[in-house]
Coordinates of C-alpha atoms in Angstrom, one line a residue:
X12 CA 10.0 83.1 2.4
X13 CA 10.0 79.5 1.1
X14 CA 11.3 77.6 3.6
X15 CA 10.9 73.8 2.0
X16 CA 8.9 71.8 -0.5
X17 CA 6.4 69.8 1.4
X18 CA 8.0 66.2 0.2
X19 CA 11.6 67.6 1.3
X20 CA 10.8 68.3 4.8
X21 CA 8.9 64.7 5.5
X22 CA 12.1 63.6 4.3
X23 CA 14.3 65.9 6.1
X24 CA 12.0 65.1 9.5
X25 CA 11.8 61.6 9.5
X26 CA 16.3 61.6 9.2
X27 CA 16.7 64.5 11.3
X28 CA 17.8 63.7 14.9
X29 CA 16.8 67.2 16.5
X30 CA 19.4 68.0 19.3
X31 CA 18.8 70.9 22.2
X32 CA 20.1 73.8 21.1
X33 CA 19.4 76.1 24.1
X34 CA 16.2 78.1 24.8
X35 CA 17.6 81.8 23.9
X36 CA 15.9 84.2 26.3
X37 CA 12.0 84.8 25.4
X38 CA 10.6 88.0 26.9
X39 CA 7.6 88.7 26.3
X40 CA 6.7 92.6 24.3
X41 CA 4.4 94.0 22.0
X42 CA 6.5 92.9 19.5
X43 CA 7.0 89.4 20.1
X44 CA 6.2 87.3 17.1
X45 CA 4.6 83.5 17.3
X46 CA 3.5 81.4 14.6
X47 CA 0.6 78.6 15.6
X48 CA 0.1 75.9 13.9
X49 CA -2.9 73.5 13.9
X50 CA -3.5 70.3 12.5
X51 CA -5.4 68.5 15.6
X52 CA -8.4 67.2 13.3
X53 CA -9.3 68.2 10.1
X54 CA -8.5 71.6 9.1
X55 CA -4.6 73.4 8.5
X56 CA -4.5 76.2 10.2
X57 CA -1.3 78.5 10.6
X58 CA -1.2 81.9 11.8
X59 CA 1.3 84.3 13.0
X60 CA 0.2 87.0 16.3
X61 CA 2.3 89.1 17.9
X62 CA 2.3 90.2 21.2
X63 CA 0.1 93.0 21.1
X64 CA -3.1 90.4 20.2
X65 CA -2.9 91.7 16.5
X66 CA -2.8 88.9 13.8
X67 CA -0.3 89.6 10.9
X68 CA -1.5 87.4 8.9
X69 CA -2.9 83.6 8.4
X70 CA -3.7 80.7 6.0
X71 CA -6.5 78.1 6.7
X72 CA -6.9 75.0 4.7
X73 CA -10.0 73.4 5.3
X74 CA -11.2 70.3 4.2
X75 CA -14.7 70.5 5.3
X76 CA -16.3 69.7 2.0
X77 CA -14.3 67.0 1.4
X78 CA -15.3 64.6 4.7
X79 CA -19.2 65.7 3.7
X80 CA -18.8 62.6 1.2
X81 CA -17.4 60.2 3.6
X82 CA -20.0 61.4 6.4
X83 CA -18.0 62.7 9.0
X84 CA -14.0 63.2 9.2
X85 CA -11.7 60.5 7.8
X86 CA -8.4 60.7 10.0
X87 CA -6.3 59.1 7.3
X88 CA -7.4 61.3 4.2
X89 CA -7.1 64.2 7.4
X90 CA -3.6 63.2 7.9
X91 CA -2.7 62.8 4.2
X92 CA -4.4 66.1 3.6
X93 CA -2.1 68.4 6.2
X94 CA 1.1 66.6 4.9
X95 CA -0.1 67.9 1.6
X96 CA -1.2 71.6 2.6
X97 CA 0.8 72.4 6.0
X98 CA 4.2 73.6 4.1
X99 CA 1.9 75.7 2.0
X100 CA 0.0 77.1 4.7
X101 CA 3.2 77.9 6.8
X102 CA 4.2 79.9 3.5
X103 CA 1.3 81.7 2.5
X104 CA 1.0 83.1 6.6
X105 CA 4.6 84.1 6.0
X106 CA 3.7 85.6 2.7
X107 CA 0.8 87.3 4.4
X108 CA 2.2 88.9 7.2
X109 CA 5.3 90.0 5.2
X110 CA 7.7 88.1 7.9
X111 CA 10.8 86.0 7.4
X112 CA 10.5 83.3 9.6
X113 CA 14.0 84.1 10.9
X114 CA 12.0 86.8 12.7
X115 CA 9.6 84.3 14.4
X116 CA 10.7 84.2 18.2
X117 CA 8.6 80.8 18.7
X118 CA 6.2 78.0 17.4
X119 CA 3.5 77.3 19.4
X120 CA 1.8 73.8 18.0
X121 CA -1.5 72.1 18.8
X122 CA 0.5 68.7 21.0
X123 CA -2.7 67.5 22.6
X124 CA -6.2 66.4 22.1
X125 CA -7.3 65.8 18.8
X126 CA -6.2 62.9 15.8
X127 CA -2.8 61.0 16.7
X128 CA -1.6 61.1 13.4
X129 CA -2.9 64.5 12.3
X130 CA -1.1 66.3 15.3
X131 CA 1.9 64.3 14.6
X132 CA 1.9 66.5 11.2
X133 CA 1.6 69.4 12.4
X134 CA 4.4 68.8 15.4
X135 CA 6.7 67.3 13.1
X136 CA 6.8 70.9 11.2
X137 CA 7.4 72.6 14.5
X138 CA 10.7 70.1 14.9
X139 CA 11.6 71.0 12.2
X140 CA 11.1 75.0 12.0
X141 CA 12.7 74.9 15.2
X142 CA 15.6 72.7 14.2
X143 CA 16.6 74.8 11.4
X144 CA 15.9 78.1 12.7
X145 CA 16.6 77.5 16.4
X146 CA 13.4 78.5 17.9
X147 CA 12.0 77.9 20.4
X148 CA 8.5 75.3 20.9
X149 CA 5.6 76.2 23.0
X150 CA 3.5 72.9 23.1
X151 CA -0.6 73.9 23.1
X152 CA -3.0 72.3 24.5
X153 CA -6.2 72.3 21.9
X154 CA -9.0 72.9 24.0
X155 CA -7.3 75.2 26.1
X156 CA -6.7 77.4 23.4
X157 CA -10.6 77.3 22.1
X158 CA -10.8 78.6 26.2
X159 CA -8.4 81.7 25.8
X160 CA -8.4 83.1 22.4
X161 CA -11.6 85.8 23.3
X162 CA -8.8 87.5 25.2
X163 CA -6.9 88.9 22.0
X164 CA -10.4 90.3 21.2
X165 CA -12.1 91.4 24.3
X166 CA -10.6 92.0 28.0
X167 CA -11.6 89.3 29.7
X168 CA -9.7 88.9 33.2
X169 CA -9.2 86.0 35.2
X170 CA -11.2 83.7 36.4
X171 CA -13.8 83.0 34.2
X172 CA -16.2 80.5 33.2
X173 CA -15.7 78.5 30.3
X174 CA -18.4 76.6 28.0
X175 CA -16.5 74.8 24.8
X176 CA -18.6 72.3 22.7
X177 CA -17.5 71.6 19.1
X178 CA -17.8 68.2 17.2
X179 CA -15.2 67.0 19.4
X180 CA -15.4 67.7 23.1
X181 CA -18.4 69.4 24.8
X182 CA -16.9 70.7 28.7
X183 CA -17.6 72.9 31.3
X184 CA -14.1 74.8 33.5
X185 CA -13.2 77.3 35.4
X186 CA -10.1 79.1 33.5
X187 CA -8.1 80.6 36.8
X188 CA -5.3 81.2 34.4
X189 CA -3.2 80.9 31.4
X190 CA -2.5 77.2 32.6
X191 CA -4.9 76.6 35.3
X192 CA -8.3 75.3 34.4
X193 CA -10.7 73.4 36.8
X194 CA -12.9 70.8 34.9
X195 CA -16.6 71.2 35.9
X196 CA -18.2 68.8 33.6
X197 CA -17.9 67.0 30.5
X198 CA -19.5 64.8 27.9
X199 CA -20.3 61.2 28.8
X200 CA -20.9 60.3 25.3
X201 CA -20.6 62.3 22.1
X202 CA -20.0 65.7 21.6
X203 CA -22.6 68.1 20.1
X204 CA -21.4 69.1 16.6
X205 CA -21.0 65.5 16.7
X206 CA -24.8 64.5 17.4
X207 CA -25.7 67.6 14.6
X208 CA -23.4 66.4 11.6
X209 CA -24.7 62.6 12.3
X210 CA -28.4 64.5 12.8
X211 CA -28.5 66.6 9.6
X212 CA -26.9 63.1 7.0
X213 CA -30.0 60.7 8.9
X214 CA -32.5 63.5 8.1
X215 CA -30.9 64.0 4.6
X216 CA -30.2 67.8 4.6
X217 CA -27.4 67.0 1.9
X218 CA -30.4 66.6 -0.2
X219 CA -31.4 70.4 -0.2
X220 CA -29.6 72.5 -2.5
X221 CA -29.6 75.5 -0.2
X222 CA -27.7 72.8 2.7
X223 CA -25.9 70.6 0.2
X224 CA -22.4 72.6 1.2
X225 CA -22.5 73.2 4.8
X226 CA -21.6 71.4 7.5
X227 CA -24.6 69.4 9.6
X228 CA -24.5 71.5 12.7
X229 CA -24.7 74.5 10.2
X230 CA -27.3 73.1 7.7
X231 CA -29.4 72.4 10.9
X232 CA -29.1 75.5 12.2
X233 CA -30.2 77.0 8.6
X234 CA -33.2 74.8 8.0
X235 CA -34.6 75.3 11.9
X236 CA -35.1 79.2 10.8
X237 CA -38.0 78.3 9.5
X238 CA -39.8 75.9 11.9
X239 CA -43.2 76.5 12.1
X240 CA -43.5 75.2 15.2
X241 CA -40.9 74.2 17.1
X242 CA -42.4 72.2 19.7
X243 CA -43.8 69.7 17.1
X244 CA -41.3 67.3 18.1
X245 CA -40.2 67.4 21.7
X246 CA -37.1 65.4 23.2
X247 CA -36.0 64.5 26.4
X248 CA -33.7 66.2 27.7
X249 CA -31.4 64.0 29.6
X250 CA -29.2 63.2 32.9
X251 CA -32.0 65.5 34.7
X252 CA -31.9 63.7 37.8
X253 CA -27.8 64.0 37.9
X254 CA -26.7 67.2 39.7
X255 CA -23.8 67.5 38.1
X256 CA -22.2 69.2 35.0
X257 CA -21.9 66.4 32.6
X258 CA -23.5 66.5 29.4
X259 CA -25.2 63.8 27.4
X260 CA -25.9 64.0 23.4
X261 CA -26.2 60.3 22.4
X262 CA -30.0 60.2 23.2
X263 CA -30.9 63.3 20.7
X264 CA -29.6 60.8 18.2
X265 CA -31.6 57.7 19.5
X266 CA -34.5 60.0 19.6
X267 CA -33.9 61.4 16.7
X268 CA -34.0 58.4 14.0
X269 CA -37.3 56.8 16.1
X270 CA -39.3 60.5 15.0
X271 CA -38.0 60.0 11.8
X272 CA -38.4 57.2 10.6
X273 CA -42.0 57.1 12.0
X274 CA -42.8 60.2 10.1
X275 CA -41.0 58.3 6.7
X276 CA -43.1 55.8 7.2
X277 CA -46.5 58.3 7.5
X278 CA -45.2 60.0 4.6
X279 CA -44.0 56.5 2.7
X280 CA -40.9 58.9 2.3
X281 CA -37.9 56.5 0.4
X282 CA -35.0 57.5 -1.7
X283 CA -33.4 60.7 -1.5
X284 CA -36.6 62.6 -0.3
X285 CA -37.0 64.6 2.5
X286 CA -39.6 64.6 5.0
X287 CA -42.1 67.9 4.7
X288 CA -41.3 68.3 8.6
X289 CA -37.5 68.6 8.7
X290 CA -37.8 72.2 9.6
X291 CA -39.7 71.5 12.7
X292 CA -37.3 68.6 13.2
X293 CA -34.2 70.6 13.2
X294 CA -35.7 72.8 15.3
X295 CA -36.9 70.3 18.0
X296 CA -33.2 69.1 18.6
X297 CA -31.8 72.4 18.0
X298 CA -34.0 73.2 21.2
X299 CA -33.2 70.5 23.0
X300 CA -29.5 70.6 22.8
X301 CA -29.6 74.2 23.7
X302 CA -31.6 73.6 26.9
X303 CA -29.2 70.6 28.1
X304 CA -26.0 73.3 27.9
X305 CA -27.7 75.9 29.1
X306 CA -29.2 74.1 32.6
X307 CA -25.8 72.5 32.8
X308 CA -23.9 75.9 32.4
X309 CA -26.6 77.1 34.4
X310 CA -25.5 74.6 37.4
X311 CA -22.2 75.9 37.2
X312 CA -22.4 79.3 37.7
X313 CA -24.2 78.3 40.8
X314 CA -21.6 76.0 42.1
X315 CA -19.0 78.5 41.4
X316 CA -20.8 80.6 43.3
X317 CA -21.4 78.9 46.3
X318 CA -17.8 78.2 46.0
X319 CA -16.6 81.5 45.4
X320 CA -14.4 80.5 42.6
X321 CA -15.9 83.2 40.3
X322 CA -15.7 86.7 43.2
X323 CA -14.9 89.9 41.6
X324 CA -16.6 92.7 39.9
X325 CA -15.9 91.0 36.8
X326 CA -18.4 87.5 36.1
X327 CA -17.9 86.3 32.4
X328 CA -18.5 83.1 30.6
X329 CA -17.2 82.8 27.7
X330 CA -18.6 80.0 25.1
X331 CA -16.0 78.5 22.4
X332 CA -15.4 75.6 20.2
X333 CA -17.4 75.1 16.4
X334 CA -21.0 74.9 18.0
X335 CA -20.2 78.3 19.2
X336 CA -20.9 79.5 15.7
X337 CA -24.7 78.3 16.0
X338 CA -26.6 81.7 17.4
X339 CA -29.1 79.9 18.7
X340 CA -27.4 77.6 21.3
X341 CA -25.5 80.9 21.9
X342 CA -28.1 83.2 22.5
X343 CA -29.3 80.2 24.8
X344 CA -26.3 80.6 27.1
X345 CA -27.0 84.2 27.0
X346 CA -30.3 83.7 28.0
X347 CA -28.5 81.7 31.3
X348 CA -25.9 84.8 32.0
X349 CA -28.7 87.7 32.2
X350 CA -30.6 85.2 34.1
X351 CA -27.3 84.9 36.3
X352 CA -25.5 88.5 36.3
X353 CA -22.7 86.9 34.1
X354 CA -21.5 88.5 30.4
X355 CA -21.5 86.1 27.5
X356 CA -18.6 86.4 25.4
X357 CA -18.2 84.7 21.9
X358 CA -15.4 85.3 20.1
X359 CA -15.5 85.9 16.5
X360 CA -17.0 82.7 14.2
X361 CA -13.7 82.4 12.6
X362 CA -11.7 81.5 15.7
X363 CA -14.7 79.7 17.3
X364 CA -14.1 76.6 14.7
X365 CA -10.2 75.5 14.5
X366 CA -7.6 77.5 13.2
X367 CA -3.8 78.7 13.6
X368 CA -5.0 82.0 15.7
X369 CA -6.3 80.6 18.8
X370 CA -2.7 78.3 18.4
X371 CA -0.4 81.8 18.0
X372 CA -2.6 83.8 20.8
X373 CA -2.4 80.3 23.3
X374 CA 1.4 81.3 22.6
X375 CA 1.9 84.4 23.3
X376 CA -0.6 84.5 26.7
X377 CA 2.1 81.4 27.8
X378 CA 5.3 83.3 27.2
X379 CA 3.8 86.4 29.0
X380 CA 2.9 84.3 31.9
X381 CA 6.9 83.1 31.3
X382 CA 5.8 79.3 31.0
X383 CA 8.4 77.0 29.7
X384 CA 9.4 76.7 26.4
X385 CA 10.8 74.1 24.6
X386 CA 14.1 73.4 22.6
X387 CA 12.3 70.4 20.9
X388 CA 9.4 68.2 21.3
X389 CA 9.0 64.2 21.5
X390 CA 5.8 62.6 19.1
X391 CA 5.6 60.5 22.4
X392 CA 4.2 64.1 24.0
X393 CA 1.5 64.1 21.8
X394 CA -1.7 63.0 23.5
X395 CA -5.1 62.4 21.7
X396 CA -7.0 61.9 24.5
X397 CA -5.3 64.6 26.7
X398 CA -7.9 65.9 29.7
X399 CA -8.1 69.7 30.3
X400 CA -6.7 70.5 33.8
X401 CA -7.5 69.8 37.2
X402 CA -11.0 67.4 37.3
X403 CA -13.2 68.6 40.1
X404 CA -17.1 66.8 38.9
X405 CA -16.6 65.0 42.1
X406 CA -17.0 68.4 43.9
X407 CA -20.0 69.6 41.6
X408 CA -22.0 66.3 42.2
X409 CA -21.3 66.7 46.4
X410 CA -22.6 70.3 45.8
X411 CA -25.8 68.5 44.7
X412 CA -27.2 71.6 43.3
X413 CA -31.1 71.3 42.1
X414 CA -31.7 73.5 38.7
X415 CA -34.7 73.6 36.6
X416 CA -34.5 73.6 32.8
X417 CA -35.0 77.1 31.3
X418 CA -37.3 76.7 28.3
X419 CA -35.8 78.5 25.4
X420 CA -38.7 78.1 22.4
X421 CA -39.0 81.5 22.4
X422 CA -35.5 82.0 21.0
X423 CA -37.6 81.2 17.8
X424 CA -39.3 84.4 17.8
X425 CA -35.9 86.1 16.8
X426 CA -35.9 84.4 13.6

């Protein structure tokens, strides 16, 4: 059902004064209907999920290959992007799932963290949707729903561990439930994916035909298959002295140019050329990354266990966000849970990286846990720097727990 051309509603939203209409009753069944929408960085995502954890249907606008040229993501052409694709997104879900949006029983939309003015698109639609149609708003927390969504595709009970990292954040937390999380650790500095897409334009993957399309964390991932040996360039890994659960990624980057641009200069590399070694490049930080998060994740499952906040038959950590997608650095955490007794649970790639499913599921787990819902929401709630729950380092860093670093080269030997 066409609900608006995408010029009418900016129009309609910025004259519209949206008044309370009254938050109808909102049970929760197996029937109950949300539609997510997320616009917190670069990629449109909409998605409709019903309460039963089965997706009806779901458009994702991605603009991936675009930012490539520019080198990482420009928030205004980001912003002028989802104004462009977010009406046609909404649609096409509709479309998809063969639902009139009269039958939606809520929106659920991304409020907090991300890029100010490309969450104000996507919550401006919302106001909108729920002006007209007088539904109800569930306001999402981004990161928090990265933390959920492997419930709608594996039973995964309360509490559990958390690991996200993505280009964005990179964070540790216990999940106790659907809106109670306990921050264990976070980044100091950059975040991961961050550290890979500025790793893989300095080393010029780009230049590669087989890389020239994929994203740097991807393309590094790709190339590292076929290190020859991975221990050629060795990093060091940092904050090893801190007994905490912070992370630290700016280093790898520091690190990174000095090997390169020695080896450039052995090679007389210049221009567009690549260095001969860029396998065993990618590999080296690959490795490195993947033994920081795993001997921080590793320091958590200890502190949770001295502090019982992990009892039960049930021990699961659960690893989300786009650098989720890389099976190294998974199979790394992996490495940490049989080490530990704990399950590591991914959920599928596609909902690892951003999209309107994680949005529609963070929905429908908050009106089964009966949190409050919303007649209309303010753009003064949206928050781009919004933390993630309750923040307990303090605690970790008193617990002053000593871990060694697990060495992970032989992840290589999957390959």
């Amino acid at each position: 059902m066409k609900i608006c051309s995408c010029l009418r509603y900016f129009k309609t939203a910025k004259r519209s004064n949206i008044h309370p209409f009254g938050i109808r009753g909102l049970s929760y069944t197996h029937d109950t209907l949300i539609l997510g929408i997320e616009t917190s960085c670069d990629d449109t995502g909409v998605a409709i999920v019903n309460g039963a954890g089965n997706l009806l249907g779901e458009s994702l606008y991605s603009q991936n290959i675009i930012h490539l040229r520019y080198g990482g993501v420009n928030p205004v052409i980001a912003h002028e992007l989802h104004r462009e694709n977010i009406d046609k997104a909404v649609q096409e879900t509709l479309r998809n799932a063969r639902i009139n949006i009269e039958n939606i029983d809520a929106v659920a939309v991304t409020t907090k963290p991300g890029l100010l003015i490309s969450l104000q698109v996507g919550v401006k639609y919302a106001r909108f949707i729920a002006n007209r149609y007088h539904k109800p708003i569930i306001p999402i927390h981004h990161m928090e729903a990265h933390a959920l969504v492997a419930r709608m595709y594996s039973d995964i009970p309360f509490p559990f561990i958390v690991l996200l990292i993505s280009g964005g954040h990179c964070l540790l937390s216990i999940v106790n439930d659907v809106d109670d999380f306990l921050l264990l650790g976070e980044s100091l500095d950059n975040a991961p994916g961050q550290i890979l897409d500025k790793a893989a334009r300095r080393m010029k993957l780009r230049n590669i035909p087989e890389y020239s399309k994929m994203a740097g964390g991807r393309a590094i991932e790709a190339a590292a298959k076929y290190v020859k040996n991975p221990e050629l360039f060795k990093f060091t890994s940092p904050l090893l002295k801190n007994r905490d659960c912070n992370f630290s990624f700016s280093g790898f980057k520091n690190s990174l140019e000095k090997k390169l641009f020695q080896k450039e200069s052995e090679h007389n590399i210049m221009g567009d050329r690549v260095i001969p070694e860029v396998n065993d490049l990618c590999a080296g930080l690959q490795l490195a990354i993947a033994e920081h998060l795993a001997v921080r994740t590793e320091r958590a499952v200890l502190f949770c266990e001295k502090k019982n906040l992990t009892s039960g038959a049930h021990k699961n950590i659960v690893v989300s966000g786009g650098v989720a997608c890389n099976d190294f650095i998974f199979n790394s955490i992996k490495v940490i849970g049989d080490k530990m007794g704990y399950n590591v649970i991914r959920p599928p790639p596609k909902v690892c990286t951003d999209n309107g499913i994680m949005i529609a599921w963070n929905g429908i787990e908050k009106v089964r846990k009966k949190c409050e819902l919303s007649s209309t929401i303010a753009l003064s709630d949206v928050d781009p720097k919004a933390p993630m729950g309750k923040n307990i380092i303090a605690d970790v860093i008193d617990a002053n727990i000593p871990v060694k670093v697990t060495r992970l080269k032989k992840l290589y030997n999957i390959y």
